[in-house]
Coordinates of C-alpha atoms in Angstrom, one line a residue:
M1 CA 79.2 104.6 73.9
S2 CA 75.3 103.5 72.9
N3 CA 73.9 100.9 75.5
S4 CA 74.8 97.9 72.6
T5 CA 77.9 98.7 71.6
E6 CA 79.0 98.8 75.5
V7 CA 77.3 95.0 76.1
K8 CA 79.7 94.5 72.9
Q9 CA 82.5 95.6 74.3
A10 CA 82.3 94.0 77.8
Q11 CA 81.2 90.5 76.3
R12 CA 84.3 91.3 73.5
M13 CA 86.5 91.7 77.5
K14 CA 84.1 89.0 79.5
W15 CA 86.9 86.3 78.6
W16 CA 90.7 88.9 80.3
T17 CA 88.2 90.6 82.8
E18 CA 88.0 87.2 83.8
A19 CA 91.2 85.4 83.7
K20 CA 92.6 87.8 86.1
F21 CA 96.0 86.3 85.9
G22 CA 98.6 85.6 82.2
M23 CA 101.6 84.9 81.5
F24 CA 104.2 88.0 79.5
V25 CA 107.0 86.4 77.9
H26 CA 110.1 88.4 76.7
W27 CA 112.3 86.3 74.0
G28 CA 114.2 87.4 70.8
L29 CA 117.8 87.2 69.7
Y30 CA 118.6 89.4 72.7
A31 CA 118.1 86.9 75.0
I32 CA 122.1 85.9 73.6
P33 CA 124.0 89.0 75.3
G34 CA 121.5 89.0 78.0
Q35 CA 121.6 91.9 78.6
G36 CA 118.3 93.3 78.4
E37 CA 115.8 93.3 75.5
W38 CA 117.4 97.5 75.5
Q39 CA 120.3 96.6 74.6
M40 CA 120.7 97.4 71.0
Y41 CA 119.4 101.2 71.0
S42 CA 121.3 102.4 74.4
E43 CA 124.9 100.9 73.2
K44 CA 123.9 102.6 69.6
I45 CA 124.5 98.7 67.4
P46 CA 124.2 98.4 64.2
V47 CA 122.0 96.9 62.1
K48 CA 124.3 95.0 60.3
E49 CA 126.3 94.3 63.6
Y50 CA 123.0 93.1 65.2
E51 CA 122.2 91.1 62.9
K52 CA 124.4 88.2 63.5
L53 CA 123.0 87.9 67.2
A54 CA 120.2 85.6 64.2
G55 CA 122.8 83.1 62.6
Q56 CA 123.5 82.7 66.4
F57 CA 120.0 81.9 67.5
N58 CA 119.1 78.2 67.7
P59 CA 116.8 77.9 70.3
V60 CA 117.0 73.6 70.3
R61 CA 115.1 72.9 73.5
F62 CA 112.2 75.3 73.2
D63 CA 109.3 73.2 74.1
A64 CA 105.8 75.4 73.7
R65 CA 104.0 72.2 75.5
E66 CA 107.0 73.1 78.1
W67 CA 105.5 76.6 78.6
V68 CA 102.4 76.4 78.0
R69 CA 102.0 74.2 80.9
I70 CA 104.4 75.2 83.5
A71 CA 101.5 78.6 82.5
K72 CA 98.4 76.9 82.7
E73 CA 100.0 74.9 86.2
A74 CA 100.7 78.7 87.8
G75 CA 97.2 79.8 87.4
M76 CA 97.3 81.9 84.5
K77 CA 94.6 82.5 82.2
Y78 CA 96.5 83.6 78.9
I79 CA 99.9 84.3 77.2
V80 CA 101.3 87.2 75.8
I81 CA 104.5 86.6 73.8
T82 CA 106.8 89.2 71.8
A83 CA 106.4 88.9 68.1
K84 CA 108.5 91.7 66.9
H85 CA 109.8 94.1 69.8
H86 CA 111.9 96.7 69.3
D87 CA 115.0 95.5 67.9
G88 CA 112.3 94.6 64.8
F89 CA 113.1 91.6 64.7
A90 CA 109.9 88.8 64.2
M91 CA 110.0 86.1 65.8
Y92 CA 107.8 83.9 64.3
S93 CA 107.5 83.4 59.4
S94 CA 107.0 86.9 58.2
S95 CA 106.8 87.3 54.9
V96 CA 106.9 91.0 54.5
E97 CA 110.5 91.4 56.5
P98 CA 112.9 88.6 56.2
F99 CA 114.8 89.9 59.5
N100 CA 112.3 86.7 61.2
I101 CA 113.8 83.4 63.4
V102 CA 112.6 81.4 60.3
D103 CA 114.3 82.6 57.6
A104 CA 116.8 83.7 59.6
T105 CA 119.0 81.9 62.3
P106 CA 119.5 78.2 61.8
F107 CA 116.4 77.6 63.3
K108 CA 114.1 77.7 61.3
R109 CA 110.8 76.4 63.1
D110 CA 108.2 79.5 63.5
P111 CA 107.5 79.2 67.7
M112 CA 104.6 81.1 67.4
K113 CA 103.1 78.0 65.2
E114 CA 103.4 75.8 67.7
L115 CA 102.2 78.0 71.0
A116 CA 99.7 78.7 68.9
E117 CA 98.8 74.2 68.8
A118 CA 99.7 73.9 71.9
C119 CA 98.1 77.1 73.2
L120 CA 94.5 75.8 71.6
E121 CA 95.0 72.2 73.2
E122 CA 95.9 73.2 76.9
G123 CA 92.4 76.2 77.1
I124 CA 95.7 78.9 76.7
R125 CA 95.1 82.4 75.1
L126 CA 96.6 83.2 73.0
C127 CA 97.9 86.7 72.7
F128 CA 101.0 89.0 71.1
Y129 CA 103.3 91.5 72.1
Y130 CA 104.1 93.8 68.8
S131 CA 105.8 96.5 69.2
H132 CA 104.5 99.1 65.8
V133 CA 106.4 101.9 66.8
I134 CA 109.5 101.7 67.5
D135 CA 111.6 99.8 65.2
W136 CA 115.5 100.3 65.6
H137 CA 115.5 97.7 62.8
H138 CA 114.0 99.7 60.1
P139 CA 115.3 103.3 58.5
H140 CA 111.5 105.0 59.0
S141 CA 110.1 104.2 62.3
V142 CA 110.0 106.2 64.3
H143 CA 109.4 107.5 67.6
N144 CA 109.1 110.6 69.7
A145 CA 112.9 110.0 70.9
A146 CA 113.7 106.0 70.9
N147 CA 115.1 106.1 67.1
N148 CA 117.5 104.5 65.6
T149 CA 120.1 107.4 64.0
W150 CA 123.4 105.7 64.5
D151 CA 122.8 103.9 60.8
Y152 CA 120.0 106.4 59.7
R153 CA 119.4 109.6 59.4
M154 CA 116.2 111.5 61.2
E155 CA 115.6 114.4 58.2
E156 CA 114.8 110.9 55.8
K157 CA 113.3 108.7 58.3
D158 CA 109.3 108.9 56.4
F159 CA 106.6 107.0 58.9
P160 CA 104.3 105.8 56.3
I161 CA 106.2 103.4 54.2
Y162 CA 106.8 101.7 57.3
W163 CA 103.8 101.8 58.3
N164 CA 102.0 100.1 55.1
S165 CA 104.5 98.7 54.0
L166 CA 106.5 96.5 57.3
A167 CA 103.9 97.3 61.0
K168 CA 100.2 97.5 59.5
P169 CA 101.3 94.2 57.3
Q170 CA 102.8 92.3 59.8
I171 CA 100.3 93.1 62.2
R172 CA 98.4 91.1 59.1
E173 CA 100.0 88.2 59.4
L174 CA 99.7 88.4 63.0
L175 CA 95.9 88.1 62.7
T176 CA 95.4 85.5 60.1
Q177 CA 98.8 83.1 60.7
Y178 CA 97.5 81.7 64.4
G179 CA 93.9 81.5 64.1
P180 CA 92.1 83.4 67.2
V181 CA 94.8 85.3 69.5
G182 CA 93.0 86.6 72.8
L183 CA 94.9 90.6 72.4
L184 CA 97.7 92.5 70.7
W185 CA 99.9 93.8 72.8
F186 CA 100.8 97.6 71.6
D187 CA 104.4 99.6 72.8
T188 CA 104.6 102.8 73.5
A189 CA 103.2 104.6 71.4
G190 CA 105.3 108.3 72.1
G191 CA 104.5 111.1 68.3
L192 CA 102.0 108.3 66.8
S193 CA 99.3 110.5 66.0
K194 CA 95.5 109.7 66.6
E195 CA 94.4 109.2 62.9
D196 CA 96.9 106.5 63.3
S197 CA 96.0 105.1 66.6
E198 CA 92.5 104.5 65.2
D199 CA 93.5 103.4 62.5
M200 CA 95.4 100.2 63.9
V201 CA 92.8 99.3 65.8
A202 CA 90.1 99.8 63.1
H203 CA 92.6 97.8 61.5
V204 CA 92.9 94.8 63.8
R205 CA 88.8 95.1 64.2
S206 CA 88.6 94.7 60.2
L207 CA 91.5 90.8 60.8
Q208 CA 89.9 90.0 64.3
P209 CA 87.0 91.4 65.6
E210 CA 86.4 89.6 68.5
C211 CA 90.7 90.7 69.6
L212 CA 91.7 92.9 72.4
V213 CA 93.9 95.9 72.2
N214 CA 95.2 97.3 74.7
S215 CA 95.6 100.9 75.9
R216 CA 100.0 101.4 74.5
V217 CA 98.0 101.6 71.2
S218 CA 98.6 104.8 70.9
H219 CA 99.7 107.2 73.9
F220 CA 96.5 109.8 73.8
K221 CA 94.5 108.2 76.6
G222 CA 91.4 106.6 76.6
M223 CA 92.6 103.9 73.8
G224 CA 91.8 100.3 73.1
D225 CA 89.4 97.9 75.2
Y226 CA 91.9 98.4 78.8
Q227 CA 94.9 100.7 80.8
S228 CA 98.1 99.1 80.2
K229 CA 99.5 100.6 83.4
G230 CA 103.7 101.2 83.8
D231 CA 105.4 99.1 84.1
N232 CA 105.7 97.1 86.9
E233 CA 103.3 99.9 88.3
T234 CA 99.3 99.0 90.6
P235 CA 97.6 101.9 90.4
M236 CA 95.7 103.7 93.4
Y237 CA 92.1 103.5 94.1
G238 CA 90.1 105.5 91.8
E239 CA 93.6 106.4 89.6
D240 CA 91.7 103.6 86.9
E241 CA 88.2 103.9 85.6
R242 CA 88.4 101.5 82.3
P243 CA 90.0 97.4 83.7
W244 CA 93.9 97.9 83.8
E245 CA 96.1 95.5 83.7
T246 CA 100.3 95.5 85.5
P247 CA 103.0 94.3 83.2
M248 CA 105.6 92.4 86.3
T249 CA 108.3 91.2 86.4
L250 CA 109.5 87.7 88.0
N251 CA 113.2 89.9 89.1
R252 CA 114.0 93.2 87.9
T253 CA 114.3 92.8 83.8
W254 CA 112.4 91.6 80.8
G255 CA 114.4 89.8 78.8
F256 CA 117.0 86.8 79.7
S257 CA 119.2 88.6 82.0
P258 CA 122.1 86.0 84.1
K259 CA 123.6 88.5 86.3
D260 CA 120.3 89.9 87.2
Q261 CA 119.3 87.2 90.3
V262 CA 117.0 89.6 92.4
W263 CA 113.5 87.4 92.0
K264 CA 111.1 88.0 94.3
T265 CA 109.2 85.2 96.3
T266 CA 106.5 82.9 95.8
E267 CA 104.9 85.0 99.0
S268 CA 105.5 88.3 97.3
L269 CA 104.3 87.6 94.2
V270 CA 100.4 85.6 95.8
R271 CA 100.3 89.1 97.6
K272 CA 100.8 90.8 94.4
L273 CA 98.7 88.8 92.8
V274 CA 95.5 89.3 95.8
H275 CA 96.6 92.9 96.2
I276 CA 95.6 93.4 91.7
V277 CA 92.8 91.8 91.5
S278 CA 91.7 93.3 94.9
K279 CA 91.7 96.7 92.9
G280 CA 90.6 95.1 90.0
G281 CA 93.0 94.0 87.7
N282 CA 95.1 91.9 85.7
L283 CA 98.2 90.5 86.6
L284 CA 100.9 90.2 83.4
L285 CA 103.5 88.6 85.6
N286 CA 107.4 88.3 82.5
V287 CA 109.3 85.7 81.8
G288 CA 112.3 86.0 79.6
P289 CA 113.8 83.0 78.1
S290 CA 117.2 81.9 77.4
P291 CA 118.5 81.5 73.5
E292 CA 118.4 77.7 73.8
G293 CA 114.7 78.0 74.6
T294 CA 114.0 77.3 78.2
I295 CA 112.5 79.9 81.0
P296 CA 114.6 79.8 83.7
G297 CA 114.2 77.4 87.1
E298 CA 114.4 79.8 89.0
S299 CA 111.1 81.7 86.9
V300 CA 109.5 78.1 87.0
E301 CA 109.8 77.3 90.8
R302 CA 108.3 80.3 91.7
L303 CA 105.2 80.1 89.1
K304 CA 104.7 76.4 90.4
E305 CA 104.3 77.2 94.5
L306 CA 101.9 80.5 92.4
G307 CA 100.2 77.7 90.9
E308 CA 99.6 75.9 93.7
W309 CA 98.4 77.8 95.9
T310 CA 95.7 79.9 93.1
G311 CA 94.5 76.3 92.2
R312 CA 93.4 76.5 95.9
N313 CA 92.4 79.6 96.4
A314 CA 90.7 80.0 92.4
E315 CA 87.5 80.6 94.2
A316 CA 88.9 83.9 95.3
I317 CA 90.2 85.3 92.0
Y318 CA 89.4 84.3 89.2
A319 CA 86.2 86.2 88.2
A320 CA 85.9 88.1 91.5
S321 CA 85.1 92.3 91.7
A322 CA 87.1 94.3 93.5
S323 CA 87.1 95.0 96.8
P324 CA 83.1 97.3 97.6
F325 CA 86.2 99.5 100.2
P326 CA 87.9 102.3 98.7
Y327 CA 90.7 101.9 100.5
E328 CA 93.3 98.9 101.6
F329 CA 93.6 96.7 104.8
D330 CA 97.1 96.7 106.6
W331 CA 96.2 93.3 107.8
G332 CA 95.7 91.8 103.7
A333 CA 92.8 92.1 101.1
I334 CA 89.2 92.2 99.8
T335 CA 88.0 91.0 96.7
A336 CA 83.9 90.0 96.4
K337 CA 81.5 88.4 93.7
P338 CA 77.6 88.4 94.6
G339 CA 77.1 87.8 97.7
K340 CA 80.7 87.0 98.8
L341 CA 83.8 88.6 100.6
Y342 CA 86.5 86.5 100.3
L343 CA 89.2 88.4 103.0
H344 CA 92.5 87.3 102.1
I345 CA 94.7 87.1 105.2
H346 CA 98.6 87.5 105.1
N347 CA 99.8 85.2 107.4
D348 CA 102.2 87.6 109.0
K349 CA 99.2 89.3 109.5
W350 CA 96.8 86.8 110.7
P351 CA 95.2 88.0 114.3
K352 CA 97.0 86.9 117.3
T353 CA 94.1 87.3 119.5
G354 CA 92.0 85.4 117.1
K355 CA 89.8 87.9 116.3
L356 CA 89.7 90.3 113.4
V357 CA 87.2 92.9 113.1
L358 CA 86.0 94.7 109.3
R359 CA 84.1 97.6 109.9
G360 CA 81.1 98.9 107.1
V361 CA 79.4 95.4 106.5
R362 CA 75.9 96.4 106.2
N363 CA 74.2 92.7 104.7
R364 CA 74.0 90.0 108.2
V365 CA 76.4 87.3 107.4
S366 CA 75.1 84.0 106.5
H367 CA 77.8 81.8 107.1
A368 CA 81.6 82.4 107.4
Y369 CA 84.5 80.0 107.5
L370 CA 88.3 79.2 106.1
L371 CA 88.5 78.6 102.0
A372 CA 90.9 76.2 102.9
D373 CA 88.4 74.3 105.3
P374 CA 87.0 71.8 102.7
G375 CA 84.1 71.2 105.2
K376 CA 83.3 74.5 105.2
R377 CA 83.3 74.8 108.9
A378 CA 81.2 78.0 110.6
L379 CA 83.1 80.3 112.9
E380 CA 82.0 82.3 114.7
T381 CA 80.8 85.7 113.6
E382 CA 79.3 88.7 116.4
Q383 CA 78.1 91.3 114.4
T384 CA 76.8 95.0 115.9
F385 CA 75.8 98.6 115.0
D386 CA 76.5 101.6 116.4
D387 CA 73.5 103.7 115.3
G388 CA 75.1 107.0 116.5
L389 CA 78.0 107.0 114.8
Q390 CA 76.2 105.1 112.4
L391 CA 78.9 102.2 112.2
H392 CA 78.8 98.2 111.1
T393 CA 80.9 96.5 113.0
L394 CA 82.0 92.8 112.2
A395 CA 83.9 90.4 114.6
I396 CA 85.0 87.1 112.9
G397 CA 86.8 84.0 115.2
L398 CA 89.4 82.6 113.7
P399 CA 92.1 79.0 114.6
A400 CA 94.9 80.3 116.2
Q401 CA 97.0 79.3 112.7
A402 CA 97.2 80.1 109.2
P403 CA 95.6 77.7 107.4
D404 CA 97.1 77.5 103.8
S405 CA 100.5 79.3 102.5
Y406 CA 101.9 82.4 102.3
V407 CA 97.9 83.9 102.9
S408 CA 94.8 82.5 103.7
V409 CA 91.2 82.8 102.8
V410 CA 88.3 84.2 105.3
V411 CA 85.0 83.7 102.4
L412 CA 81.3 85.9 104.7
E413 CA 78.8 84.6 102.9
L414 CA 76.0 87.7 102.8
E415 CA 72.4 87.7 102.9
G416 CA 70.8 89.9 99.7
E417 CA 73.0 92.0 96.9
N418 CA 76.0 93.1 99.1
D419 CA 75.9 96.2 100.4
I420 CA 79.3 97.9 102.5
D421 CA 79.7 101.1 103.5
S422 CA 82.1 102.7 100.6
G423 CA 82.9 106.0 103.2
F424 CA 86.5 106.3 104.5
T425 CA 86.4 104.6 108.5
V426 CA 89.5 104.2 110.1
L427 CA 90.2 100.2 109.8
P428 CA 90.4 99.1 113.7
S429 CA 94.3 98.1 114.6
G430 CA 93.6 102.4 114.1
S431 CA 95.5 103.5 110.4
L432 CA 93.7 104.4 107.4
K433 CA 95.3 105.1 104.0
M434 CA 94.0 106.7 101.4
D435 CA 94.7 107.5 97.4
I436 CA 95.3 109.8 96.3
P437 CA 92.8 109.6 93.3
S438 CA 90.4 108.1 95.5
G439 CA 89.6 111.6 96.8
R440 CA 87.7 114.7 95.9
L441 CA 90.6 116.0 93.3
T442 CA 89.8 120.1 92.8
E443 CA 92.5 123.1 91.7
G444 CA 94.6 124.6 94.3
Y445 CA 97.3 127.4 95.3
V446 CA 100.4 128.2 95.1
I447 CA 101.7 127.3 99.0
A448 CA 103.1 129.7 101.2
G449 CA 106.8 129.9 100.9
F450 CA 107.8 127.6 98.2
E451 CA 108.4 127.7 94.4
G452 CA 108.1 125.8 91.5
G453 CA 106.6 122.3 90.9
G454 CA 103.6 123.3 88.6
P455 CA 100.3 124.1 88.6
V456 CA 98.9 122.5 93.1
R457 CA 95.9 120.8 93.2
N458 CA 93.6 119.2 96.4
A459 CA 93.3 116.1 96.9
E460 CA 90.7 115.7 99.4
W461 CA 88.1 113.4 102.5
S462 CA 85.7 113.3 104.8
V463 CA 87.4 110.1 107.0
M464 CA 85.1 108.5 109.5
V465 CA 87.2 108.3 113.3
P466 CA 85.0 105.5 115.4
Q467 CA 87.6 106.3 118.5
P468 CA 89.3 109.8 119.5
G469 CA 92.5 109.7 120.0
T470 CA 96.5 111.3 118.7
Y471 CA 96.8 110.3 115.1
R472 CA 100.3 110.7 113.2
L473 CA 99.9 111.9 109.5
S474 CA 102.0 110.5 106.9
L475 CA 102.3 110.8 103.5
V476 CA 103.6 107.3 101.6
S477 CA 105.3 107.7 98.1
F478 CA 106.8 106.5 95.5
R479 CA 110.7 107.3 94.8
R480 CA 112.7 105.3 92.0
T481 CA 116.1 104.9 92.2
D482 CA 118.0 107.6 90.6
A483 CA 115.9 110.1 92.4
V484 CA 116.0 112.7 95.9
L485 CA 112.7 113.0 97.2
E486 CA 112.9 116.6 99.2
E487 CA 113.8 117.7 95.4
G488 CA 110.3 115.5 94.5
F489 CA 108.4 118.1 96.5
K490 CA 110.2 121.1 96.6
A491 CA 106.8 122.9 95.6
G492 CA 106.1 121.9 99.5
V493 CA 103.5 120.8 101.0
E494 CA 100.1 121.1 102.9
L495 CA 97.9 118.6 105.1
V496 CA 95.1 119.5 107.2
M497 CA 93.1 117.7 109.8
N498 CA 91.1 118.8 112.6
D499 CA 92.0 122.8 111.2
R500 CA 95.7 121.6 112.1
P501 CA 97.9 122.5 108.9
F502 CA 101.3 120.4 108.5
V503 CA 103.5 122.8 105.5
G504 CA 106.9 121.0 104.5
I505 CA 108.8 119.3 102.7
P506 CA 108.1 115.8 103.0
K507 CA 111.1 113.9 104.1
E508 CA 112.3 110.7 104.1
D509 CA 111.6 109.2 108.0
R510 CA 110.8 104.5 107.1
I511 CA 111.1 102.8 103.9
I512 CA 108.6 100.0 103.8
T513 CA 110.2 97.1 101.5
D514 CA 107.8 94.7 101.3
S515 CA 105.0 96.9 100.1
P516 CA 102.5 94.2 97.4
A517 CA 102.4 97.7 96.0
C518 CA 105.7 99.3 94.6
Q519 CA 108.0 97.3 92.2
H520 CA 111.5 98.3 92.0
P521 CA 113.0 100.9 90.1
Y522 CA 110.8 101.6 93.2
S523 CA 110.5 101.7 96.8
E524 CA 108.3 103.0 99.3
V525 CA 108.8 105.3 101.0
H526 CA 106.3 107.1 104.2
S527 CA 106.6 111.1 105.4
I528 CA 105.7 112.0 108.7
M529 CA 103.8 115.4 108.8
G530 CA 102.6 116.1 112.2
E531 CA 100.8 114.4 114.5
V532 CA 97.1 115.7 115.9
E533 CA 94.5 115.7 118.6
I534 CA 90.9 114.1 117.1
P535 CA 88.7 115.3 120.8
R536 CA 85.4 112.9 119.7
P537 CA 83.9 110.3 117.3
G538 CA 83.0 111.8 114.4
H539 CA 83.5 112.6 110.1
Y540 CA 86.7 114.8 110.4
S541 CA 87.5 117.2 106.6
L542 CA 91.7 115.7 105.9
T543 CA 92.7 117.9 102.9
L544 CA 95.6 117.8 101.0
K545 CA 97.7 120.2 98.8
S546 CA 100.3 119.2 96.5
A547 CA 102.0 119.8 92.6
L548 CA 102.4 116.5 92.3
I549 CA 98.3 115.3 92.6
K550 CA 97.7 114.1 89.0
E551 CA 94.3 115.4 87.1
R552 CA 92.4 113.3 87.1
H553 CA 91.8 113.7 83.4
S554 CA 94.8 114.4 80.8
K555 CA 94.7 114.2 77.1
F556 CA 98.0 111.4 77.3
T557 CA 98.6 108.5 78.7
E558 CA 101.6 109.2 82.2
I559 CA 104.6 108.6 80.6
W560 CA 105.4 105.2 82.3
Q561 CA 107.4 105.5 84.5
A562 CA 109.3 108.9 83.6
D563 CA 108.2 111.0 87.2
P564 CA 111.0 110.5 90.0
V565 CA 108.8 111.1 93.2
K566 CA 105.0 109.8 92.8
L567 CA 103.0 110.9 96.2
R568 CA 101.2 108.4 96.6
S569 CA 98.8 108.0 99.4
V570 CA 98.0 109.7 103.1
M571 CA 97.8 107.5 106.0
L572 CA 95.8 108.2 109.5
V573 CA 97.9 105.1 112.4
R574 CA 96.2 107.0 115.8
I575 CA 99.8 106.7 118.1

């Protein structure tokens, strides 16, 4: 990519990278039965039967200004709404397909037009979700897996007919009828050729050059302007080389589902937002409006409370960059701006000693204060340097009680440009969690005594251990609800530190219920591998070998939610 192209790309992306927080809206005919947006496929509902839902769809309580107000007060900067989902129903006035909300329902209004007007008034970017490959209503839509084969015969499908007579013309409608569109959010591109993917991106660029395109426009890696992570998936440190976004639900489903009452708490949502921003990403948080056109009260309540927190802490979120440290902190997370670090401390992790210790800050701290304190009264700080270990330590004096709700922010103003030791150093608490892609990845060999499971790879770190002692080594994995951990690790694991090897199949020793990174349908599982003695302070090599370590540069994007067990991190804890 040339310098001029990189500059143009950065300019196009600027609003999005600064926004950090958006609203996802899954709304369509599937709201009526309330069984989720995949019901037509899962129950093999015939097209003629499914079309009858349109005659019942009359969301008379829909109020575009109210929706936009809810999003804005939550601190969201953009809205992505399903203009067409996999069922093929257009939630706008489409001249190329009568199966749309204006022509096929008693509602007769175009909610996208009303949202475009409301977003323009409030300074919110309107964006559209469009299912460009899966369309169960159209006889010629072809996906690599999820096709309508109960109404249509696969051998009679002719994908170019669908592509050229519906998909591309509807994209033209969306990009010419509603003013400036922030981005087009494509979904599930399995089986789409690279040529057709590039054709769609070029089509969008020809209509609105500044409109962003997400990576799900293609299953080939590197397409689009930014990386859409898997549903509810927060990536690991070192996993993504370009901007990314996590689409996440407030409960467990995307479309309206009155049976799904498993709602994330406001505290959990604040922590997840902070965690995602600290890793350099955006959070796209979903609501599923009712058939009447209202956003569920449980969603509205949480978004209001979330907005109260983002309003007080906007400086530490919007336009902030990722933490300069390549690992998580057991007390919270860090975001950054030039000359500033923002320490987001979970209230239940607020230091009882009245002091927070942070290693690796080389700058002199000129001023430290609580973001919730309008007077910016100085917090006491002490900085020391261990010449032998080349280790910088900062101690920050804190009040006895956390000043804000859920997560409280400490601001560090630094002299000069941010200068941080980004090496792996055990935290003052005696723990350190290292995500797999943050290590040096190499090809490995089959672990003795185990077979199968694909190619083995190595991840290696150099770890500074400031305090000697006995350390427990554990693995962190995400296990899908229908998976067995031991089966996922059937090829074995080998972990070596200070010449001490640990070989075996990880077991489910602990489940973390309040993980800021793990969402349904996965659970965060910790597996103890053993204990190692560290005789003296210094740097130690740690190497992990496993068939579950992903290669860094694959041809295709990872299939979302496909892996039953995902190996995430190695954790070191002094005991």
